Amino acid sequence: MKPLFIVLEGPDAAGKSTQLELLAAELSCRGIPVLTTREPGGTELGRALREIVLDPERYIEPLAELFIMLADRNQHVEEVIKPALAAGKSVICSRYTLSSAAYQGYGRGIPLEVVQGLNELATGSLVPDYTFLLDLPPEVALERTGTKDRFETEGRGFFAKVRGAYLKLIRDVPNGYVIDATLPPEEVCRRILAHLPLA
Ligand code: TYD
């Protein structure tokens, strides 16, 4: 089987990290080698960038924020994702290009074609085989978040904007699916697995 590049998207607290683990376990059980990773912060450089970009005490210009996410992504694709796929490992990644389109594009108001062009540059046009949007109403997302990072302090309006953006964007994503993230984790995982070409 060709290694798969699977991306989980969705708001904070949609349960992406839980699904990352559940899915990895399911793939491993089937004898499929798998690597789980995330953005921002999937490399050493990325972890330093993550600390900066999530710091609620810091003011960051929208374009600067986009460039930080892109720097993280470029390093991550070249250092982690491409080598893993080349070595025959499937990759499950929490957040990727769609996050920049939703948060920096729709959320911060940077023109979408700019974000998408830069996403292509940063990834060398590497696109996921499957993208799952774990969809959650803003009030549930806000309720679920504990200590707040720089994005989570934005409040309900921002969350609502990002959710609407995600739902619109996913329609144009090949093999992109919306999954109801209010369901129990095992059911969310079952629904994701149903879309994957696993023997
Ligand atoms: P993270 O804490 O990893 O997500 P979660 O809280 O869902 O586990 O994500 C950090 C934040 O970074 C999140 O609020 C969304 C934001 N983000 C962007 O704005 N643009 C991007 O391109 C990425 C990858 C993340």
Coordinates of N, CA and C and ligand atoms in Angstrom, one line a residue:
M1 N 0.8 -1.2 0.0 CA 0.0 0.0 0.0 C 0.9 1.3 0.0
K2 N 0.5 2.2 -0.8 CA 1.2 3.5 -0.9 C 1.0 4.2 0.4
P3 N 2.1 4.8 1.0 CA 1.8 5.5 2.3 C 0.8 6.6 2.1
L4 N 0.0 6.9 3.1 CA -1.0 7.9 3.1 C -0.6 9.1 3.8
F5 N -0.9 10.3 3.3 CA -0.7 11.5 4.0 C -2.1 12.0 4.4
I6 N -2.4 11.9 5.7 CA -3.7 12.2 6.3 C -3.6 13.4 7.2
V7 N -4.5 14.4 7.0 CA -4.5 15.6 7.8 C -5.8 15.7 8.5
L8 N -5.7 16.1 9.8 CA -6.9 16.4 10.6 C -7.0 17.9 10.8
E9 N -8.1 18.5 10.5 CA -8.3 19.9 10.7 C -9.5 20.2 11.6
G10 N -9.6 21.4 12.0 CA -10.7 21.8 12.9 C -10.3 22.7 14.0
P11 N -11.3 23.3 14.7 CA -10.9 24.3 15.7 C -10.2 23.7 16.9
D12 N -9.6 24.5 17.7 CA -9.0 24.1 18.9 C -10.1 23.3 19.7
A13 N -9.6 22.3 20.4 CA -10.5 21.5 21.2 C -11.5 20.6 20.4
A14 N -11.2 20.4 19.2 CA -12.1 19.5 18.4 C -11.7 18.0 18.6
G15 N -10.6 17.8 19.3 CA -10.2 16.4 19.6 C -9.2 15.9 18.6
K16 N -8.4 16.8 17.9 CA -7.5 16.3 16.9 C -6.4 15.4 17.5
S17 N -5.9 15.8 18.6 CA -4.8 15.0 19.2 C -5.3 13.6 19.6
T18 N -6.5 13.5 20.1 CA -7.1 12.2 20.5 C -7.2 11.4 19.2
Q19 N -7.7 12.0 18.2 CA -7.9 11.2 16.9 C -6.6 10.8 16.3
L20 N -5.6 11.7 16.5 CA -4.3 11.4 16.0 C -3.8 10.0 16.6
E21 N -4.0 9.9 17.9 CA -3.6 8.7 18.6 C -4.4 7.5 18.2
L22 N -5.7 7.7 18.2 CA -6.6 6.6 17.9 C -6.4 6.0 16.5
L23 N -6.2 7.0 15.6 CA -6.0 6.6 14.2 C -4.7 5.9 14.0
A24 N -3.6 6.4 14.7 CA -2.3 5.8 14.6 C -2.4 4.4 15.1
A25 N -3.1 4.2 16.2 CA -3.2 2.8 16.8 C -3.9 1.9 15.8
E26 N -5.0 2.4 15.2 CA -5.7 1.6 14.2 C -4.9 1.2 13.0
L27 N -4.1 2.1 12.5 CA -3.2 1.8 11.4 C -2.1 0.8 11.8
S28 N -1.5 1.1 13.0 CA -0.5 0.2 13.4 C -1.0 -1.2 13.6
C29 N -2.2 -1.4 14.1 CA -2.8 -2.7 14.3 C -2.9 -3.4 13.0
R30 N -3.1 -2.7 11.9 CA -3.2 -3.3 10.5 C -1.8 -3.5 9.9
G31 N -0.8 -3.2 10.7 CA 0.6 -3.4 10.2 C 1.1 -2.3 9.3
I32 N 0.4 -1.1 9.3 CA 0.8 0.0 8.5 C 1.7 0.9 9.3
P33 N 3.0 1.1 8.9 CA 3.9 2.0 9.6 C 3.3 3.5 9.6
V34 N 3.3 4.1 10.7 CA 2.7 5.4 10.8 C 3.5 6.4 11.6
L35 N 3.4 7.7 11.2 CA 4.0 8.7 12.0 C 3.0 9.8 12.3
T36 N 2.9 10.2 13.6 CA 1.9 11.3 13.9 C 2.7 12.6 14.1
T37 N 2.2 13.7 13.7 CA 2.9 15.0 13.9 C 1.9 16.1 13.8
R38 N 2.4 17.3 14.0 CA 1.4 18.4 14.1 C 2.1 19.8 13.7
E39 N 1.2 20.7 13.3 CA 1.6 22.1 13.0 C 0.8 23.0 13.8
P40 N 1.4 24.1 14.4 CA 2.8 24.4 14.3 C 3.5 23.5 15.4
G41 N 4.8 23.2 15.1 CA 5.6 22.6 16.2 C 6.0 21.1 15.9
G42 N 6.1 20.7 14.6 CA 6.5 19.4 14.3 C 8.0 19.2 14.1
T43 N 8.8 20.3 14.3 CA 10.2 20.2 14.2 C 10.8 21.0 15.4
E44 N 12.1 20.9 15.5 CA 12.8 21.7 16.6 C 12.5 23.2 16.3
L45 N 12.8 23.6 15.0 CA 12.5 25.0 14.7 C 11.0 25.4 14.9
G46 N 10.2 24.4 14.5 CA 8.7 24.6 14.7 C 8.3 24.8 16.1
R47 N 9.0 24.1 17.0 CA 8.6 24.2 18.5 C 8.9 25.6 19.0
A48 N 10.1 26.1 18.5 CA 10.4 27.5 18.9 C 9.4 28.5 18.3
L49 N 9.0 28.3 17.1 CA 8.1 29.2 16.4 C 6.7 29.1 17.1
R50 N 6.3 27.9 17.5 CA 5.0 27.6 18.2 C 4.9 28.4 19.5
E51 N 6.0 28.4 20.2 CA 6.0 29.1 21.5 C 5.7 30.6 21.3
I52 N 6.4 31.1 20.2 CA 6.3 32.6 19.9 C 4.8 32.9 19.4
V53 N 4.3 32.1 18.5 CA 3.1 32.4 17.9 C 1.8 32.2 18.7
L54 N 2.0 31.3 19.8 CA 0.8 31.1 20.7 C 0.9 31.9 21.9
D55 N 1.9 32.7 22.1 CA 2.1 33.5 23.4 C 1.0 34.6 23.4
P56 N 0.1 34.5 24.4 CA -1.0 35.5 24.4 C -0.5 36.9 24.8
E57 N 0.7 37.0 25.3 CA 1.2 38.3 25.7 C 1.8 39.1 24.5
R58 N 1.9 38.4 23.3 CA 2.6 39.0 22.2 C 1.7 39.5 21.2
Y59 N 2.0 40.7 20.6 CA 1.2 41.2 19.5 C 1.9 40.8 18.2
I60 N 1.3 40.2 17.3 CA 1.9 39.7 16.0 C 1.0 40.2 14.9
E61 N 1.5 40.9 13.9 CA 0.8 41.3 12.7 C 0.3 40.1 11.9
P62 N -0.9 40.3 11.3 CA -1.5 39.1 10.6 C -0.5 38.5 9.6
L63 N 0.2 39.4 8.8 CA 1.1 38.8 7.8 C 2.3 38.1 8.4
A64 N 2.7 38.7 9.5 CA 3.9 38.1 10.2 C 3.4 36.7 10.8
E65 N 2.2 36.7 11.3 CA 1.6 35.4 11.8 C 1.6 34.3 10.7
L66 N 1.2 34.8 9.5 CA 1.1 33.8 8.4 C 2.5 33.4 8.0
F67 N 3.5 34.3 8.0 CA 4.9 33.9 7.7 C 5.5 32.9 8.7
I68 N 5.1 33.1 10.0 CA 5.6 32.1 11.0 C 5.0 30.7 10.7
M69 N 3.7 30.7 10.4 CA 3.0 29.4 10.1 C 3.7 28.7 8.9
L70 N 4.0 29.6 7.9 CA 4.6 29.0 6.7 C 6.0 28.6 6.9
A71 N 6.8 29.3 7.7 CA 8.1 28.8 8.0 C 8.1 27.5 8.7
D72 N 7.2 27.4 9.7 CA 7.0 26.1 10.4 C 6.6 25.0 9.4
R73 N 5.7 25.3 8.5 CA 5.2 24.3 7.5 C 6.3 23.9 6.6
N74 N 7.1 24.8 6.0 CA 8.1 24.5 5.1 C 9.2 23.5 5.7
Q75 N 9.6 23.9 6.9 CA 10.6 23.1 7.7 C 10.0 21.7 7.9
H76 N 8.7 21.7 8.3 CA 8.1 20.4 8.7 C 7.9 19.5 7.5
V77 N 7.5 20.1 6.3 CA 7.4 19.3 5.1 C 8.7 18.6 4.7
E78 N 9.7 19.5 4.7 CA 11.0 19.0 4.2 C 11.8 18.1 5.2
E79 N 11.6 18.4 6.5 CA 12.4 17.7 7.5 C 11.7 16.4 8.0
V80 N 10.4 16.4 8.0 CA 9.6 15.3 8.6 C 8.7 14.6 7.6
I81 N 7.8 15.4 7.0 CA 6.7 14.7 6.2 C 7.2 14.0 5.0
K82 N 7.9 14.7 4.1 CA 8.4 14.1 2.9 C 9.3 12.9 3.2
P83 N 10.3 13.0 4.1 CA 11.2 11.9 4.4 C 10.4 10.7 4.9
A84 N 9.4 10.9 5.7 CA 8.6 9.8 6.3 C 7.8 9.1 5.1
L85 N 7.2 9.9 4.3 CA 6.4 9.3 3.2 C 7.4 8.5 2.2
A86 N 8.6 9.1 2.0 CA 9.6 8.4 1.1 C 10.1 7.1 1.7
A87 N 10.0 7.0 3.1 CA 10.5 5.8 3.8 C 9.4 4.8 3.9
G88 N 8.2 5.1 3.3 CA 7.1 4.2 3.3 C 6.2 4.3 4.5
K89 N 6.3 5.4 5.3 CA 5.5 5.6 6.5 C 4.3 6.5 6.1
S90 N 3.1 6.1 6.6 CA 1.9 7.0 6.5 C 2.1 8.1 7.5
V91 N 1.6 9.3 7.2 CA 1.8 10.4 8.1 C 0.4 10.9 8.4
I92 N 0.1 11.0 9.7 CA -1.1 11.7 10.2 C -0.7 13.0 10.9
C93 N -1.2 14.1 10.3 CA -0.8 15.4 10.8 C -2.0 16.2 11.3
S94 N -1.8 16.8 12.5 CA -2.8 17.7 13.0 C -2.5 19.1 12.4
R95 N -3.4 19.6 11.6 CA -3.4 20.9 11.0 C -2.3 20.9 9.8
Y96 N -2.7 21.7 8.8 CA -1.8 21.8 7.6 C -2.3 23.1 6.9
T97 N -2.2 23.1 5.6 CA -2.5 24.3 4.8 C -3.9 24.9 5.0
L98 N -4.9 24.0 5.3 CA -6.2 24.5 5.5 C -6.3 25.4 6.7
S99 N -5.5 25.2 7.7 CA -5.5 26.0 8.9 C -5.1 27.4 8.6
S100 N -4.1 27.6 7.7 CA -3.7 28.9 7.3 C -4.8 29.6 6.5
A101 N -5.4 28.9 5.6 CA -6.5 29.5 4.8 C -7.7 29.9 5.8
A102 N -8.0 29.1 6.8 CA -9.1 29.4 7.7 C -8.8 30.5 8.6
Y103 N -7.6 30.4 9.3 CA -7.3 31.4 10.4 C -6.6 32.7 9.8
Q104 N -5.6 32.5 9.0 CA -5.0 33.7 8.5 C -5.7 34.3 7.3
G105 N -6.3 33.5 6.5 CA -7.1 34.0 5.4 C -8.5 34.6 5.9
Y106 N -9.4 33.7 6.2 CA -10.7 34.2 6.6 C -10.7 34.9 8.0
G107 N -9.9 34.3 8.9 CA -9.9 34.9 10.3 C -9.2 36.2 10.3
R108 N -8.0 36.3 9.8 CA -7.3 37.6 9.9 C -7.5 38.5 8.6
G109 N -8.1 38.0 7.6 CA -8.5 38.9 6.5 C -7.4 39.0 5.4
I110 N -6.4 38.1 5.4 CA -5.4 38.1 4.3 C -6.0 37.4 3.1
P111 N -5.9 38.0 1.9 CA -6.6 37.5 0.7 C -6.2 36.0 0.5
L112 N -7.3 35.2 0.3 CA -7.2 33.8 0.2 C -6.2 33.3 -0.9
E113 N -6.1 34.0 -2.0 CA -5.2 33.6 -3.1 C -3.8 33.8 -2.6
V114 N -3.5 34.8 -1.8 CA -2.2 35.0 -1.3 C -1.8 33.8 -0.4
V115 N -2.7 33.5 0.5 CA -2.4 32.4 1.5 C -2.2 31.1 0.7
Q116 N -3.1 30.8 -0.3 CA -3.0 29.6 -1.0 C -1.7 29.5 -1.9
G117 N -1.3 30.6 -2.5 CA -0.1 30.7 -3.2 C 1.1 30.4 -2.3
L118 N 1.1 31.0 -1.2 CA 2.3 30.8 -0.3 C 2.3 29.4 0.3
N119 N 1.1 28.9 0.6 CA 1.0 27.5 1.1 C 1.6 26.5 0.1
E120 N 1.4 26.8 -1.2 CA 1.9 25.9 -2.3 C 3.4 26.0 -2.3
L121 N 3.9 27.2 -2.1 CA 5.4 27.4 -2.1 C 6.0 26.7 -0.9
A122 N 5.4 26.9 0.3 CA 5.9 26.3 1.5 C 5.9 24.8 1.5
T123 N 5.0 24.2 0.8 CA 4.8 22.8 0.8 C 5.4 22.1 -0.4
G124 N 5.9 22.9 -1.4 CA 6.4 22.3 -2.6 C 5.2 21.6 -3.3
S125 N 4.0 22.1 -3.1 CA 2.8 21.5 -3.6 C 2.4 20.1 -3.1
L126 N 2.9 19.8 -1.9 CA 2.6 18.5 -1.4 C 1.2 18.6 -0.7
V127 N 0.2 17.8 -1.3 CA -1.2 17.9 -0.8 C -1.5 16.6 -0.1
P128 N -2.4 16.7 0.9 CA -2.8 15.5 1.6 C -3.6 14.5 0.8
D129 N -3.5 13.2 1.0 CA -4.4 12.3 0.4 C -5.8 12.3 0.9
Y130 N -5.9 12.6 2.2 CA -7.2 12.7 2.9 C -7.1 13.8 3.9
T131 N -8.2 14.6 3.9 CA -8.3 15.7 4.9 C -9.7 15.5 5.7
F132 N -9.6 15.5 7.0 CA -10.8 15.3 7.8 C -11.0 16.6 8.6
L133 N -12.1 17.3 8.4 CA -12.5 18.4 9.2 C -13.3 18.0 10.4
L134 N -12.7 18.1 11.6 CA -13.5 17.8 12.8 C -14.3 19.0 13.2
D135 N -15.5 19.0 12.9 CA -16.4 20.2 13.0 C -17.0 20.3 14.4
L136 N -17.0 21.5 14.9 CA -17.5 21.7 16.3 C -18.1 23.1 16.3
P137 N -19.3 23.3 16.9 CA -19.9 24.6 17.0 C -19.0 25.5 18.0
P138 N -18.9 26.8 17.7 CA -18.0 27.6 18.5 C -18.3 27.6 20.0
E139 N -19.6 27.5 20.4 CA -19.8 27.5 21.8 C -19.2 26.2 22.5
V140 N -19.3 25.1 21.8 CA -18.7 23.9 22.4 C -17.2 24.0 22.4
A141 N -16.6 24.6 21.3 CA -15.2 24.7 21.2 C -14.7 25.6 22.4
L142 N -15.4 26.7 22.6 CA -15.0 27.6 23.7 C -15.1 27.0 25.1
E143 N -16.2 26.3 25.2 CA -16.4 25.6 26.5 C -15.3 24.6 26.8
R144 N -14.8 23.9 25.7 CA -13.8 22.9 25.9 C -12.4 23.4 26.2
T145 N -12.1 24.6 25.8 CA -10.8 25.1 25.9 C -10.5 25.6 27.4
G146 N -9.4 25.2 27.9 CA -9.0 25.6 29.3 C -8.2 26.8 29.3
T147 N -6.9 26.7 29.5 CA -6.0 27.9 29.5 C -5.9 28.3 28.0
K148 N -6.0 29.6 27.8 CA -6.1 30.1 26.4 C -4.8 30.6 25.8
D149 N -4.5 30.1 24.6 CA -3.4 30.7 23.9 C -3.8 31.9 23.1
R150 N -2.9 32.4 22.2 CA -3.2 33.7 21.5 C -4.4 33.6 20.6
F151 N -4.7 32.4 20.1 CA -5.8 32.3 19.2 C -7.1 32.1 20.0
E152 N -7.0 31.4 21.1 CA -8.1 31.0 21.9 C -8.7 32.2 22.7
T153 N -7.9 33.3 22.8 CA -8.3 34.5 23.5 C -9.2 35.4 22.5
E154 N -9.3 35.0 21.3 CA -10.0 35.8 20.3 C -11.5 35.8 20.5
G155 N -12.0 34.8 21.1 CA -13.5 34.8 21.4 C -14.4 34.2 20.4
R156 N -15.7 34.3 20.7 CA -16.7 33.5 19.9 C -16.7 34.0 18.4
G157 N -16.6 35.3 18.1 CA -16.8 35.8 16.8 C -15.7 35.2 15.9
F158 N -14.5 35.1 16.4 CA -13.3 34.6 15.6 C -13.5 33.1 15.4
F159 N -14.0 32.4 16.4 CA -14.2 30.9 16.3 C -15.3 30.7 15.2
A160 N -16.4 31.5 15.2 CA -17.5 31.3 14.3 C -17.0 31.6 12.9
K161 N -16.2 32.6 12.7 CA -15.6 32.9 11.4 C -14.8 31.8 10.9
V162 N -13.9 31.3 11.7 CA -13.0 30.2 11.3 C -13.8 28.9 11.0
R163 N -14.9 28.6 11.8 CA -15.7 27.5 11.5 C -16.4 27.6 10.1
G164 N -17.0 28.8 9.9 CA -17.6 29.0 8.6 C -16.6 28.8 7.4
A165 N -15.4 29.3 7.6 CA -14.3 29.3 6.6 C -14.0 27.8 6.4
Y166 N -13.8 27.0 7.4 CA -13.5 25.6 7.2 C -14.5 24.9 6.4
L167 N -15.8 25.1 6.8 CA -16.9 24.4 6.1 C -16.9 24.8 4.6
K168 N -16.6 26.0 4.3 CA -16.6 26.5 2.9 C -15.4 25.9 2.2
L169 N -14.2 26.0 2.8 CA -13.0 25.5 2.2 C -13.0 24.0 1.9
I170 N -13.5 23.2 2.8 CA -13.4 21.8 2.7 C -14.1 21.2 1.5
R171 N -15.1 22.0 1.0 CA -15.9 21.6 -0.2 C -15.0 21.5 -1.4
D172 N -13.9 22.3 -1.5 CA -13.0 22.2 -2.6 C -11.8 21.3 -2.4
V173 N -11.7 20.6 -1.3 CA -10.6 19.8 -1.0 C -10.8 18.4 -1.5
P174 N -10.0 17.8 -2.4 CA -10.2 16.5 -2.9 C -10.0 15.5 -1.7
N175 N -10.9 14.5 -1.6 CA -10.9 13.6 -0.5 C -11.0 14.4 0.9
G176 N -11.8 15.4 0.9 CA -11.9 16.2 2.2 C -13.3 15.9 2.7
Y177 N -13.4 15.5 4.0 CA -14.6 15.1 4.6 C -14.9 15.9 5.9
V178 N -16.1 16.2 6.2 CA -16.5 16.8 7.5 C -17.0 15.7 8.4
I179 N -16.4 15.7 9.6 CA -16.8 14.7 10.6 C -17.4 15.5 11.9
D180 N -18.5 15.1 12.4 CA -19.1 15.7 13.6 C -18.3 15.4 14.8
A181 N -17.6 16.5 15.3 CA -16.7 16.3 16.4 C -17.3 16.3 17.8
T182 N -18.7 16.4 17.8 CA -19.4 16.4 19.1 C -19.7 14.9 19.5
L183 N -19.4 14.0 18.5 CA -19.7 12.6 18.8 C -18.6 12.0 19.7
P184 N -18.8 10.9 20.3 CA -17.7 10.3 21.2 C -16.5 10.0 20.3
P185 N -15.3 10.1 20.9 CA -14.1 9.9 20.1 C -14.0 8.6 19.3
E186 N -14.5 7.5 19.9 CA -14.5 6.2 19.2 C -15.3 6.2 17.9
E187 N -16.4 7.0 18.0 CA -17.3 7.1 16.8 C -16.7 8.0 15.8
V188 N -16.0 9.1 16.2 CA -15.3 10.0 15.3 C -14.3 9.2 14.5
C189 N -13.5 8.4 15.3 CA -12.5 7.5 14.7 C -13.0 6.5 13.7
R190 N -14.2 5.9 14.0 CA -14.8 4.9 13.1 C -15.2 5.6 11.8
R191 N -15.7 6.8 11.9 CA -16.2 7.5 10.7 C -15.0 7.9 9.8
I192 N -13.9 8.3 10.4 CA -12.7 8.6 9.7 C -12.2 7.4 8.9
L193 N -12.1 6.3 9.7 CA -11.6 5.0 9.1 C -12.4 4.5 7.9
A194 N -13.7 4.8 8.0 CA -14.6 4.3 6.9 C -14.2 5.0 5.6
H195 N -13.6 6.1 5.6 CA -13.2 6.8 4.3 C -11.8 6.3 3.8
L196 N -11.0 5.7 4.7 CA -9.7 5.3 4.3 C -9.6 4.0 3.6
P197 N -8.7 3.9 2.6 CA -8.6 2.7 1.8 C -7.7 1.7 2.5
L198 N -8.2 1.2 3.6 CA -7.4 0.2 4.4 C -7.9 -1.2 4.1
A199 N -7.0 -2.1 3.8 CA -7.5 -3.4 3.5 C -8.0 -4.1 4.7
Ligands
TYD1 P1 -2.8 23.8 18.2 O1 -2.7 24.3 19.6 O2 -1.9 22.9 17.8 O3 -4.2 23.4 17.9 P2 -5.3 22.8 18.9 O4 -5.4 23.8 20.0 O5 -6.5 22.6 18.1 O6 -4.7 21.5 19.4 O7 -2.8 25.1 17.2 C1 -2.3 26.2 17.6 C2 -3.1 27.4 17.0 O8 -2.5 27.8 15.8 C3 -4.6 27.2 16.7 O9 -5.3 28.1 17.4 C4 -4.7 27.5 15.2 C5 -3.4 28.2 14.9 N1 -2.9 28.0 13.5 C6 -3.1 29.0 12.5 O10 -3.7 30.1 12.8 N2 -2.6 28.8 11.3 C7 -2.0 27.7 10.9 O11 -1.6 27.6 9.7 C8 -1.8 26.7 11.9 C9 -1.1 25.4 11.5 C10 -2.3 26.8 13.2

